[in-house]
Amino acid sequence: MKQNFIISAFLCCMMFIGCKDDDVASGSFDPSQPVEFKDFSPKEGQVRTRLYIYGKNFGTDETKIHVNVGGKEAKVIGSTGEIIYCMVGKRSYDGTVTVTIDDKDGKPAATKTFDEKFNYIPKTTVGTLLRKVDESGNSSYSYGSFDGEASAPANDWLVFDPKYAEIGGDRILFAANWHDGLRVLNLTQRTHTRLFPRRQYSAMFSFTFTADGDTLIFPDDNGQASNETRPNMYYCLRSEGFKKMRPYNYGPCSYGVVCMPNGTKFYSSWTNACVYRMENPTGEIPNTDVNRTRCFSLTALTQTDGQHMRLILHPSAKYMYIIMEGAPVVLRSNYNEKTNMFETPIIIAGKFGAWGCVEGTGTSARFDQPWSGTFVKNYDYVKNPRPDGELYDFYFSAYENHCIWKLTPDGVATIVAGRSNENADGKVTGYIDGDPLKEARFYHPTGVTYDETNETWYIGDNGNRGIRYITRE
């Protein structure tokens, strides 16, 4: 009621001012009188919240009034001289409210930073980036404009270009699934293109950038259990537009790779679920990895013949997480700088052989086919530092859980999107955008990546034949 009264009063005042003769400077800023800043309301809200600043002698020329909330401009809609009406902008997280009134020459005449902060509540929503299906729900790959014929039905692995913000380029999302080559989704131009088809390689389970962001490395399930007769890694270069794929390393089948800042490569292989350090004494490419060094085998943790282990390097390069659809766990392997080796992993969450969908901490959590994941900086850890100095949470998809999980450094696993309204119809799968936990549904989510600049996750939603996103607006 109070908010409605304020809006009505504001509109009445604006109408009154608008009816005055043009030559009457009613409500104009008076430089001979002090500017008084009293308060603002409401005290909390999301993006596009209508914010009112109360006081005196603001003037009515909105071009001379500037409001900043949380370091972001709050667009000024109007002023009665005693009430400023503005809109809270995106990502005004800090909440500090600052108002500046300019004089007739455009120079600051009065500035006020309120002691009380606006409590900005981030709004998170699930949406669809690209999805084209026929009346039967079928889809196939096609290229062109997002708004035209483009279609990308299966995206097992997604990686965001790590250098686009640095070089001022377009926002590029690289996508692949095991049988259809490498594709590019240009989010700036809204186009979908294929860089190269599946010709040389057998099956691509994942890919990653080198530390400098200029080379893409692709592990390959080449069907070779132990020999070096076929490439198990390929590469392509930014300088060539990532359009040429060449052999990088010859060795046993591989599913995941991490590239260390010192140039060392580590990759996973099937037999006994091992991780190897690539040995390249000559520095020549392609390399034949006859002297590869085994870091560890998952047989130290569980009985297994092999696994499709995906390796995700932490931004600090001090450890990596390991996930695989064949085991309902998330593992952590620490990097030993002295030996230049990754150590036998420990379980962060989940339990070998215990499938399900249960939020929890450590081994009490239950997952079903973890597929892909990415580290995301948690700014609460920046504001309130953790004892271990950790800054990142881990977000990952689970194919048969039909949802996106968040895993904290302490091993607390919670669902952040999907499986909404199960009580309504007894279903957890579907194609629904909206609130992540109240409306949104996925169907076999796979690839997951994150654009830090725009605070947006991108998800390959293979069962729904498209790419979804989760964004903080």
PDB file of C-alpha atoms in Angstrom, residues 88-285:
ATOM      1  CA  VAL A  88      17.992  -0.654  -9.964  1.00  0.00           C
ATOM      2  CA  GLY A  89      20.438  -2.043 -12.532  1.00  0.00           C
ATOM      3  CA  LYS A  90      21.763  -5.554 -13.049  1.00  0.00           C
ATOM      4  CA  ARG A  91      24.188  -7.094 -10.576  1.00  0.00           C
ATOM      5  CA  SER A  92      24.114  -4.248  -8.058  1.00  0.00           C
ATOM      6  CA  TYR A  93      25.492  -6.665  -5.493  1.00  0.00           C
ATOM      7  CA  ASP A  94      27.316  -4.281  -3.148  1.00  0.00           C
ATOM      8  CA  GLY A  95      24.146  -2.282  -2.464  1.00  0.00           C
ATOM      9  CA  THR A  96      25.834   1.059  -1.688  1.00  0.00           C
ATOM     10  CA  VAL A  97      23.458   3.881  -2.731  1.00  0.00           C
ATOM     11  CA  THR A  98      25.076   7.110  -3.955  1.00  0.00           C
ATOM     12  CA  VAL A  99      23.194  10.127  -5.359  1.00  0.00           C
ATOM     13  CA  THR A 100      24.797  13.079  -7.152  1.00  0.00           C
ATOM     14  CA  ILE A 101      23.053  16.319  -8.174  1.00  0.00           C
ATOM     15  CA  ASP A 102      24.725  18.406 -10.893  1.00  0.00           C
ATOM     16  CA  ASP A 103      24.515  22.175 -11.268  1.00  0.00           C
ATOM     17  CA  LYS A 104      23.426  23.893 -14.480  1.00  0.00           C
ATOM     18  CA  ASP A 105      26.935  23.436 -15.914  1.00  0.00           C
ATOM     19  CA  GLY A 106      26.895  19.697 -15.302  1.00  0.00           C
ATOM     20  CA  LYS A 107      29.331  19.808 -12.400  1.00  0.00           C
ATOM     21  CA  PRO A 108      28.569  17.940  -9.143  1.00  0.00           C
ATOM     22  CA  ALA A 109      26.866  20.285  -6.676  1.00  0.00           C
ATOM     23  CA  ALA A 110      25.939  17.742  -4.008  1.00  0.00           C
ATOM     24  CA  THR A 111      26.678  14.067  -3.389  1.00  0.00           C
ATOM     25  CA  LYS A 112      25.349  11.683  -0.787  1.00  0.00           C
ATOM     26  CA  THR A 113      26.288   8.086  -0.012  1.00  0.00           C
ATOM     27  CA  PHE A 114      23.737   6.568   2.336  1.00  0.00           C
ATOM     28  CA  ASP A 115      24.993   4.671   5.370  1.00  0.00           C
ATOM     29  CA  GLU A 116      22.333   2.016   4.885  1.00  0.00           C
ATOM     30  CA  LYS A 117      22.762  -0.293   1.915  1.00  0.00           C
ATOM     31  CA  PHE A 118      20.174  -1.569  -0.526  1.00  0.00           C
ATOM     32  CA  ASN A 119      19.885  -5.346  -0.168  1.00  0.00           C
ATOM     33  CA  TYR A 120      20.221  -6.539  -3.757  1.00  0.00           C
ATOM     34  CA  ILE A 121      18.604  -9.938  -4.332  1.00  0.00           C
ATOM     35  CA  PRO A 122      20.007 -11.611  -7.464  1.00  0.00           C
ATOM     36  CA  LYS A 123      17.366 -13.005  -9.775  1.00  0.00           C
ATOM     37  CA  THR A 124      18.339 -16.293 -11.346  1.00  0.00           C
ATOM     38  CA  THR A 125      16.436 -17.856 -14.225  1.00  0.00           C
ATOM     39  CA  VAL A 126      16.695 -20.808 -16.607  1.00  0.00           C
ATOM     40  CA  GLY A 127      16.234 -20.100 -20.300  1.00  0.00           C
ATOM     41  CA  THR A 128      16.894 -21.562 -23.743  1.00  0.00           C
ATOM     42  CA  LEU A 129      19.774 -20.436 -25.937  1.00  0.00           C
ATOM     43  CA  LEU A 130      19.078 -22.636 -28.961  1.00  0.00           C
ATOM     44  CA  ARG A 131      16.549 -25.396 -29.623  1.00  0.00           C
ATOM     45  CA  LYS A 132      14.848 -26.498 -32.838  1.00  0.00           C
ATOM     46  CA  VAL A 133      12.628 -29.585 -32.939  1.00  0.00           C
ATOM     47  CA  ASP A 134       9.899 -30.870 -35.229  1.00  0.00           C
ATOM     48  CA  GLU A 135       6.397 -31.839 -34.168  1.00  0.00           C
ATOM     49  CA  SER A 136       7.717 -35.220 -33.000  1.00  0.00           C
ATOM     50  CA  GLY A 137      10.482 -33.677 -30.909  1.00  0.00           C
ATOM     51  CA  ASN A 138      13.237 -34.729 -33.311  1.00  0.00           C
ATOM     52  CA  SER A 139      16.175 -32.529 -34.280  1.00  0.00           C
ATOM     53  CA  SER A 140      19.380 -32.581 -36.317  1.00  0.00           C
ATOM     54  CA  TYR A 141      22.483 -30.416 -36.636  1.00  0.00           C
ATOM     55  CA  SER A 142      22.149 -27.377 -38.862  1.00  0.00           C
ATOM     56  CA  TYR A 143      24.133 -24.183 -39.125  1.00  0.00           C
ATOM     57  CA  GLY A 144      23.400 -20.510 -39.495  1.00  0.00           C
ATOM     58  CA  SER A 145      21.532 -17.969 -37.406  1.00  0.00           C
ATOM     59  CA  PHE A 146      20.005 -18.795 -34.024  1.00  0.00           C
ATOM     60  CA  ASP A 147      16.925 -16.973 -35.274  1.00  0.00           C
ATOM     61  CA  GLY A 148      16.859 -19.015 -38.469  1.00  0.00           C
ATOM     62  CA  GLU A 149      17.825 -22.564 -39.262  1.00  0.00           C
ATOM     63  CA  ALA A 150      20.535 -23.226 -36.634  1.00  0.00           C
ATOM     64  CA  SER A 151      20.148 -26.321 -34.466  1.00  0.00           C
ATOM     65  CA  ALA A 152      22.479 -28.041 -31.965  1.00  0.00           C
ATOM     66  CA  PRO A 153      20.680 -31.054 -30.468  1.00  0.00           C
ATOM     67  CA  ALA A 154      23.549 -32.793 -28.620  1.00  0.00           C
ATOM     68  CA  ASN A 155      26.343 -31.090 -26.686  1.00  0.00           C
ATOM     69  CA  ASP A 156      28.231 -33.504 -24.459  1.00  0.00           C
ATOM     70  CA  TRP A 157      30.995 -31.019 -23.666  1.00  0.00           C
ATOM     71  CA  LEU A 158      31.008 -27.216 -23.652  1.00  0.00           C
ATOM     72  CA  VAL A 159      33.920 -24.815 -23.136  1.00  0.00           C
ATOM     73  CA  PHE A 160      33.771 -21.015 -23.134  1.00  0.00           C
ATOM     74  CA  ASP A 161      36.535 -19.130 -24.920  1.00  0.00           C
ATOM     75  CA  PRO A 162      38.756 -18.039 -21.995  1.00  0.00           C
ATOM     76  CA  LYS A 163      40.225 -15.068 -23.873  1.00  0.00           C
ATOM     77  CA  TYR A 164      37.226 -13.349 -25.458  1.00  0.00           C
ATOM     78  CA  ALA A 165      36.991 -10.657 -22.778  1.00  0.00           C
ATOM     79  CA  GLU A 166      40.767 -10.117 -22.818  1.00  0.00           C
ATOM     80  CA  ILE A 167      41.030  -9.690 -26.587  1.00  0.00           C
ATOM     81  CA  GLY A 168      37.710  -7.898 -26.989  1.00  0.00           C
ATOM     82  CA  GLY A 169      36.344 -10.552 -29.301  1.00  0.00           C
ATOM     83  CA  ASP A 170      32.945 -12.139 -29.730  1.00  0.00           C
ATOM     84  CA  ARG A 171      31.558 -14.372 -26.992  1.00  0.00           C
ATOM     85  CA  ILE A 172      32.396 -17.853 -28.261  1.00  0.00           C
ATOM     86  CA  LEU A 173      31.052 -21.138 -26.943  1.00  0.00           C
ATOM     87  CA  PHE A 174      32.790 -24.298 -28.206  1.00  0.00           C
ATOM     88  CA  ALA A 175      30.632 -27.411 -28.319  1.00  0.00           C
ATOM     89  CA  ALA A 176      31.099 -31.058 -29.205  1.00  0.00           C
ATOM     90  CA  ASN A 177      29.598 -34.431 -28.688  1.00  0.00           C
ATOM     91  CA  TRP A 178      31.445 -37.645 -29.192  1.00  0.00           C
ATOM     92  CA  HIS A 179      30.438 -38.210 -32.810  1.00  0.00           C
ATOM     93  CA  ASP A 180      29.987 -34.843 -34.539  1.00  0.00           C
ATOM     94  CA  GLY A 181      33.191 -32.788 -34.580  1.00  0.00           C
ATOM     95  CA  LEU A 182      33.797 -29.362 -33.073  1.00  0.00           C
ATOM     96  CA  ARG A 183      31.241 -26.590 -33.377  1.00  0.00           C
ATOM     97  CA  VAL A 184      31.150 -22.900 -32.444  1.00  0.00           C
ATOM     98  CA  LEU A 185      28.223 -20.932 -31.100  1.00  0.00           C
ATOM     99  CA  ASN A 186      28.941 -17.224 -31.500  1.00  0.00           C
ATOM    100  CA  LEU A 187      26.753 -15.677 -28.827  1.00  0.00           C
ATOM    101  CA  THR A 188      27.519 -12.147 -30.003  1.00  0.00           C
ATOM    102  CA  GLN A 189      26.565 -12.769 -33.627  1.00  0.00           C
ATOM    103  CA  ARG A 190      24.015 -15.466 -32.673  1.00  0.00           C
ATOM    104  CA  THR A 191      25.338 -17.980 -35.177  1.00  0.00           C
ATOM    105  CA  HIS A 192      26.176 -21.691 -35.148  1.00  0.00           C
ATOM    106  CA  THR A 193      28.998 -23.089 -37.318  1.00  0.00           C
ATOM    107  CA  ARG A 194      31.036 -26.278 -37.522  1.00  0.00           C
ATOM    108  CA  LEU A 195      34.825 -25.957 -37.421  1.00  0.00           C
ATOM    109  CA  PHE A 196      35.544 -29.530 -38.481  1.00  0.00           C
ATOM    110  CA  PRO A 197      33.638 -32.834 -38.716  1.00  0.00           C
ATOM    111  CA  ARG A 198      34.480 -36.146 -37.114  1.00  0.00           C
ATOM    112  CA  ARG A 199      37.090 -37.541 -39.483  1.00  0.00           C
ATOM    113  CA  GLN A 200      40.393 -38.288 -37.798  1.00  0.00           C
ATOM    114  CA  TYR A 201      39.301 -39.055 -34.264  1.00  0.00           C
ATOM    115  CA  SER A 202      37.141 -41.899 -32.960  1.00  0.00           C
ATOM    116  CA  ALA A 203      35.222 -40.441 -30.002  1.00  0.00           C
ATOM    117  CA  MET A 204      35.673 -37.095 -28.256  1.00  0.00           C
ATOM    118  CA  PHE A 205      34.496 -37.182 -24.630  1.00  0.00           C
ATOM    119  CA  SER A 206      35.904 -33.790 -23.606  1.00  0.00           C
ATOM    120  CA  PHE A 207      38.374 -31.062 -24.574  1.00  0.00           C
ATOM    121  CA  THR A 208      40.186 -28.177 -22.937  1.00  0.00           C
ATOM    122  CA  PHE A 209      42.420 -25.167 -23.524  1.00  0.00           C
ATOM    123  CA  THR A 210      46.110 -24.920 -22.756  1.00  0.00           C
ATOM    124  CA  ALA A 211      47.063 -22.473 -20.006  1.00  0.00           C
ATOM    125  CA  ASP A 212      47.691 -19.623 -22.476  1.00  0.00           C
ATOM    126  CA  GLY A 213      44.233 -20.049 -24.022  1.00  0.00           C
ATOM    127  CA  ASP A 214      45.576 -20.341 -27.568  1.00  0.00           C
ATOM    128  CA  THR A 215      45.448 -24.111 -28.156  1.00  0.00           C
ATOM    129  CA  LEU A 216      42.597 -26.591 -27.827  1.00  0.00           C
ATOM    130  CA  ILE A 217      43.537 -30.137 -26.800  1.00  0.00           C
ATOM    131  CA  PHE A 218      41.180 -33.052 -27.565  1.00  0.00           C
ATOM    132  CA  PRO A 219      41.555 -36.484 -25.947  1.00  0.00           C
ATOM    133  CA  ASP A 220      40.368 -39.362 -28.122  1.00  0.00           C
ATOM    134  CA  ASP A 221      38.932 -42.757 -27.292  1.00  0.00           C
ATOM    135  CA  ASN A 222      40.962 -44.379 -30.056  1.00  0.00           C
ATOM    136  CA  GLY A 223      40.103 -47.954 -29.069  1.00  0.00           C
ATOM    137  CA  GLN A 224      43.677 -48.796 -28.073  1.00  0.00           C
ATOM    138  CA  ALA A 225      44.012 -50.146 -24.548  1.00  0.00           C
ATOM    139  CA  SER A 226      47.755 -49.932 -24.102  1.00  0.00           C
ATOM    140  CA  ASN A 227      49.757 -49.170 -27.243  1.00  0.00           C
ATOM    141  CA  GLU A 228      50.899 -46.045 -29.095  1.00  0.00           C
ATOM    142  CA  THR A 229      49.819 -46.883 -32.651  1.00  0.00           C
ATOM    143  CA  ARG A 230      47.119 -44.204 -32.876  1.00  0.00           C
ATOM    144  CA  PRO A 231      46.733 -40.615 -31.635  1.00  0.00           C
ATOM    145  CA  ASN A 232      45.019 -40.252 -28.274  1.00  0.00           C
ATOM    146  CA  MET A 233      45.169 -36.450 -28.337  1.00  0.00           C
ATOM    147  CA  TYR A 234      44.690 -33.872 -31.079  1.00  0.00           C
ATOM    148  CA  TYR A 235      45.121 -30.104 -31.107  1.00  0.00           C
ATOM    149  CA  CYS A 236      44.070 -27.000 -33.003  1.00  0.00           C
ATOM    150  CA  LEU A 237      45.308 -23.404 -32.825  1.00  0.00           C
ATOM    151  CA  ARG A 238      43.675 -20.031 -32.275  1.00  0.00           C
ATOM    152  CA  SER A 239      46.029 -18.589 -34.910  1.00  0.00           C
ATOM    153  CA  GLU A 240      44.331 -20.853 -37.456  1.00  0.00           C
ATOM    154  CA  GLY A 241      40.831 -20.155 -36.211  1.00  0.00           C
ATOM    155  CA  PHE A 242      40.734 -23.623 -34.576  1.00  0.00           C
ATOM    156  CA  LYS A 243      39.874 -25.038 -37.998  1.00  0.00           C
ATOM    157  CA  LYS A 244      42.752 -27.509 -38.441  1.00  0.00           C
ATOM    158  CA  MET A 245      42.952 -30.605 -36.260  1.00  0.00           C
ATOM    159  CA  ARG A 246      46.306 -32.370 -35.975  1.00  0.00           C
ATOM    160  CA  PRO A 247      47.675 -35.297 -33.921  1.00  0.00           C
ATOM    161  CA  TYR A 248      49.288 -34.171 -30.669  1.00  0.00           C
ATOM    162  CA  ASN A 249      50.153 -37.394 -28.864  1.00  0.00           C
ATOM    163  CA  TYR A 250      50.153 -41.127 -29.653  1.00  0.00           C
ATOM    164  CA  GLY A 251      49.091 -43.347 -26.773  1.00  0.00           C
ATOM    165  CA  PRO A 252      46.250 -45.403 -25.253  1.00  0.00           C
ATOM    166  CA  CYS A 253      42.616 -44.290 -25.385  1.00  0.00           C
ATOM    167  CA  SER A 254      41.895 -41.070 -23.516  1.00  0.00           C
ATOM    168  CA  TYR A 255      38.800 -39.293 -22.196  1.00  0.00           C
ATOM    169  CA  GLY A 256      40.029 -36.289 -20.226  1.00  0.00           C
ATOM    170  CA  VAL A 257      43.077 -34.036 -20.240  1.00  0.00           C
ATOM    171  CA  VAL A 258      44.405 -31.172 -18.124  1.00  0.00           C
ATOM    172  CA  CYS A 259      47.051 -28.709 -19.275  1.00  0.00           C
ATOM    173  CA  MET A 260      49.244 -27.321 -16.508  1.00  0.00           C
ATOM    174  CA  PRO A 261      50.746 -23.792 -16.506  1.00  0.00           C
ATOM    175  CA  ASN A 262      54.219 -25.360 -16.848  1.00  0.00           C
ATOM    176  CA  GLY A 263      53.142 -27.095 -20.062  1.00  0.00           C
ATOM    177  CA  THR A 264      52.774 -30.616 -18.652  1.00  0.00           C
ATOM    178  CA  LYS A 265      49.786 -32.619 -19.900  1.00  0.00           C
ATOM    179  CA  PHE A 266      47.936 -35.277 -17.905  1.00  0.00           C
ATOM    180  CA  TYR A 267      45.297 -37.574 -19.401  1.00  0.00           C
ATOM    181  CA  SER A 268      42.957 -40.338 -18.301  1.00  0.00           C
ATOM    182  CA  SER A 269      42.754 -43.777 -19.896  1.00  0.00           C
ATOM    183  CA  TRP A 270      40.390 -46.734 -19.663  1.00  0.00           C
ATOM    184  CA  THR A 271      42.388 -49.711 -18.405  1.00  0.00           C
ATOM    185  CA  ASN A 272      42.233 -49.744 -14.595  1.00  0.00           C
ATOM    186  CA  ALA A 273      40.974 -46.142 -14.774  1.00  0.00           C
ATOM    187  CA  CYS A 274      44.452 -44.602 -14.816  1.00  0.00           C
ATOM    188  CA  VAL A 275      45.726 -41.047 -15.129  1.00  0.00           C
ATOM    189  CA  TYR A 276      49.055 -40.588 -16.907  1.00  0.00           C
ATOM    190  CA  ARG A 277      51.563 -37.810 -17.242  1.00  0.00           C
ATOM    191  CA  MET A 278      52.510 -37.346 -20.869  1.00  0.00           C
ATOM    192  CA  GLU A 279      56.271 -37.630 -21.360  1.00  0.00           C
ATOM    193  CA  ASN A 280      57.750 -35.702 -24.273  1.00  0.00           C
ATOM    194  CA  PRO A 281      61.540 -35.498 -23.815  1.00  0.00           C
ATOM    195  CA  THR A 282      62.210 -34.162 -27.321  1.00  0.00           C
ATOM    196  CA  GLY A 283      59.450 -31.544 -27.331  1.00  0.00           C
ATOM    197  CA  GLU A 284      58.406 -32.624 -30.815  1.00  0.00           C
ATOM    198  CA  ILE A 285      54.747 -32.716 -31.812  1.00  0.00           C
TER     199      ILE A 285
END
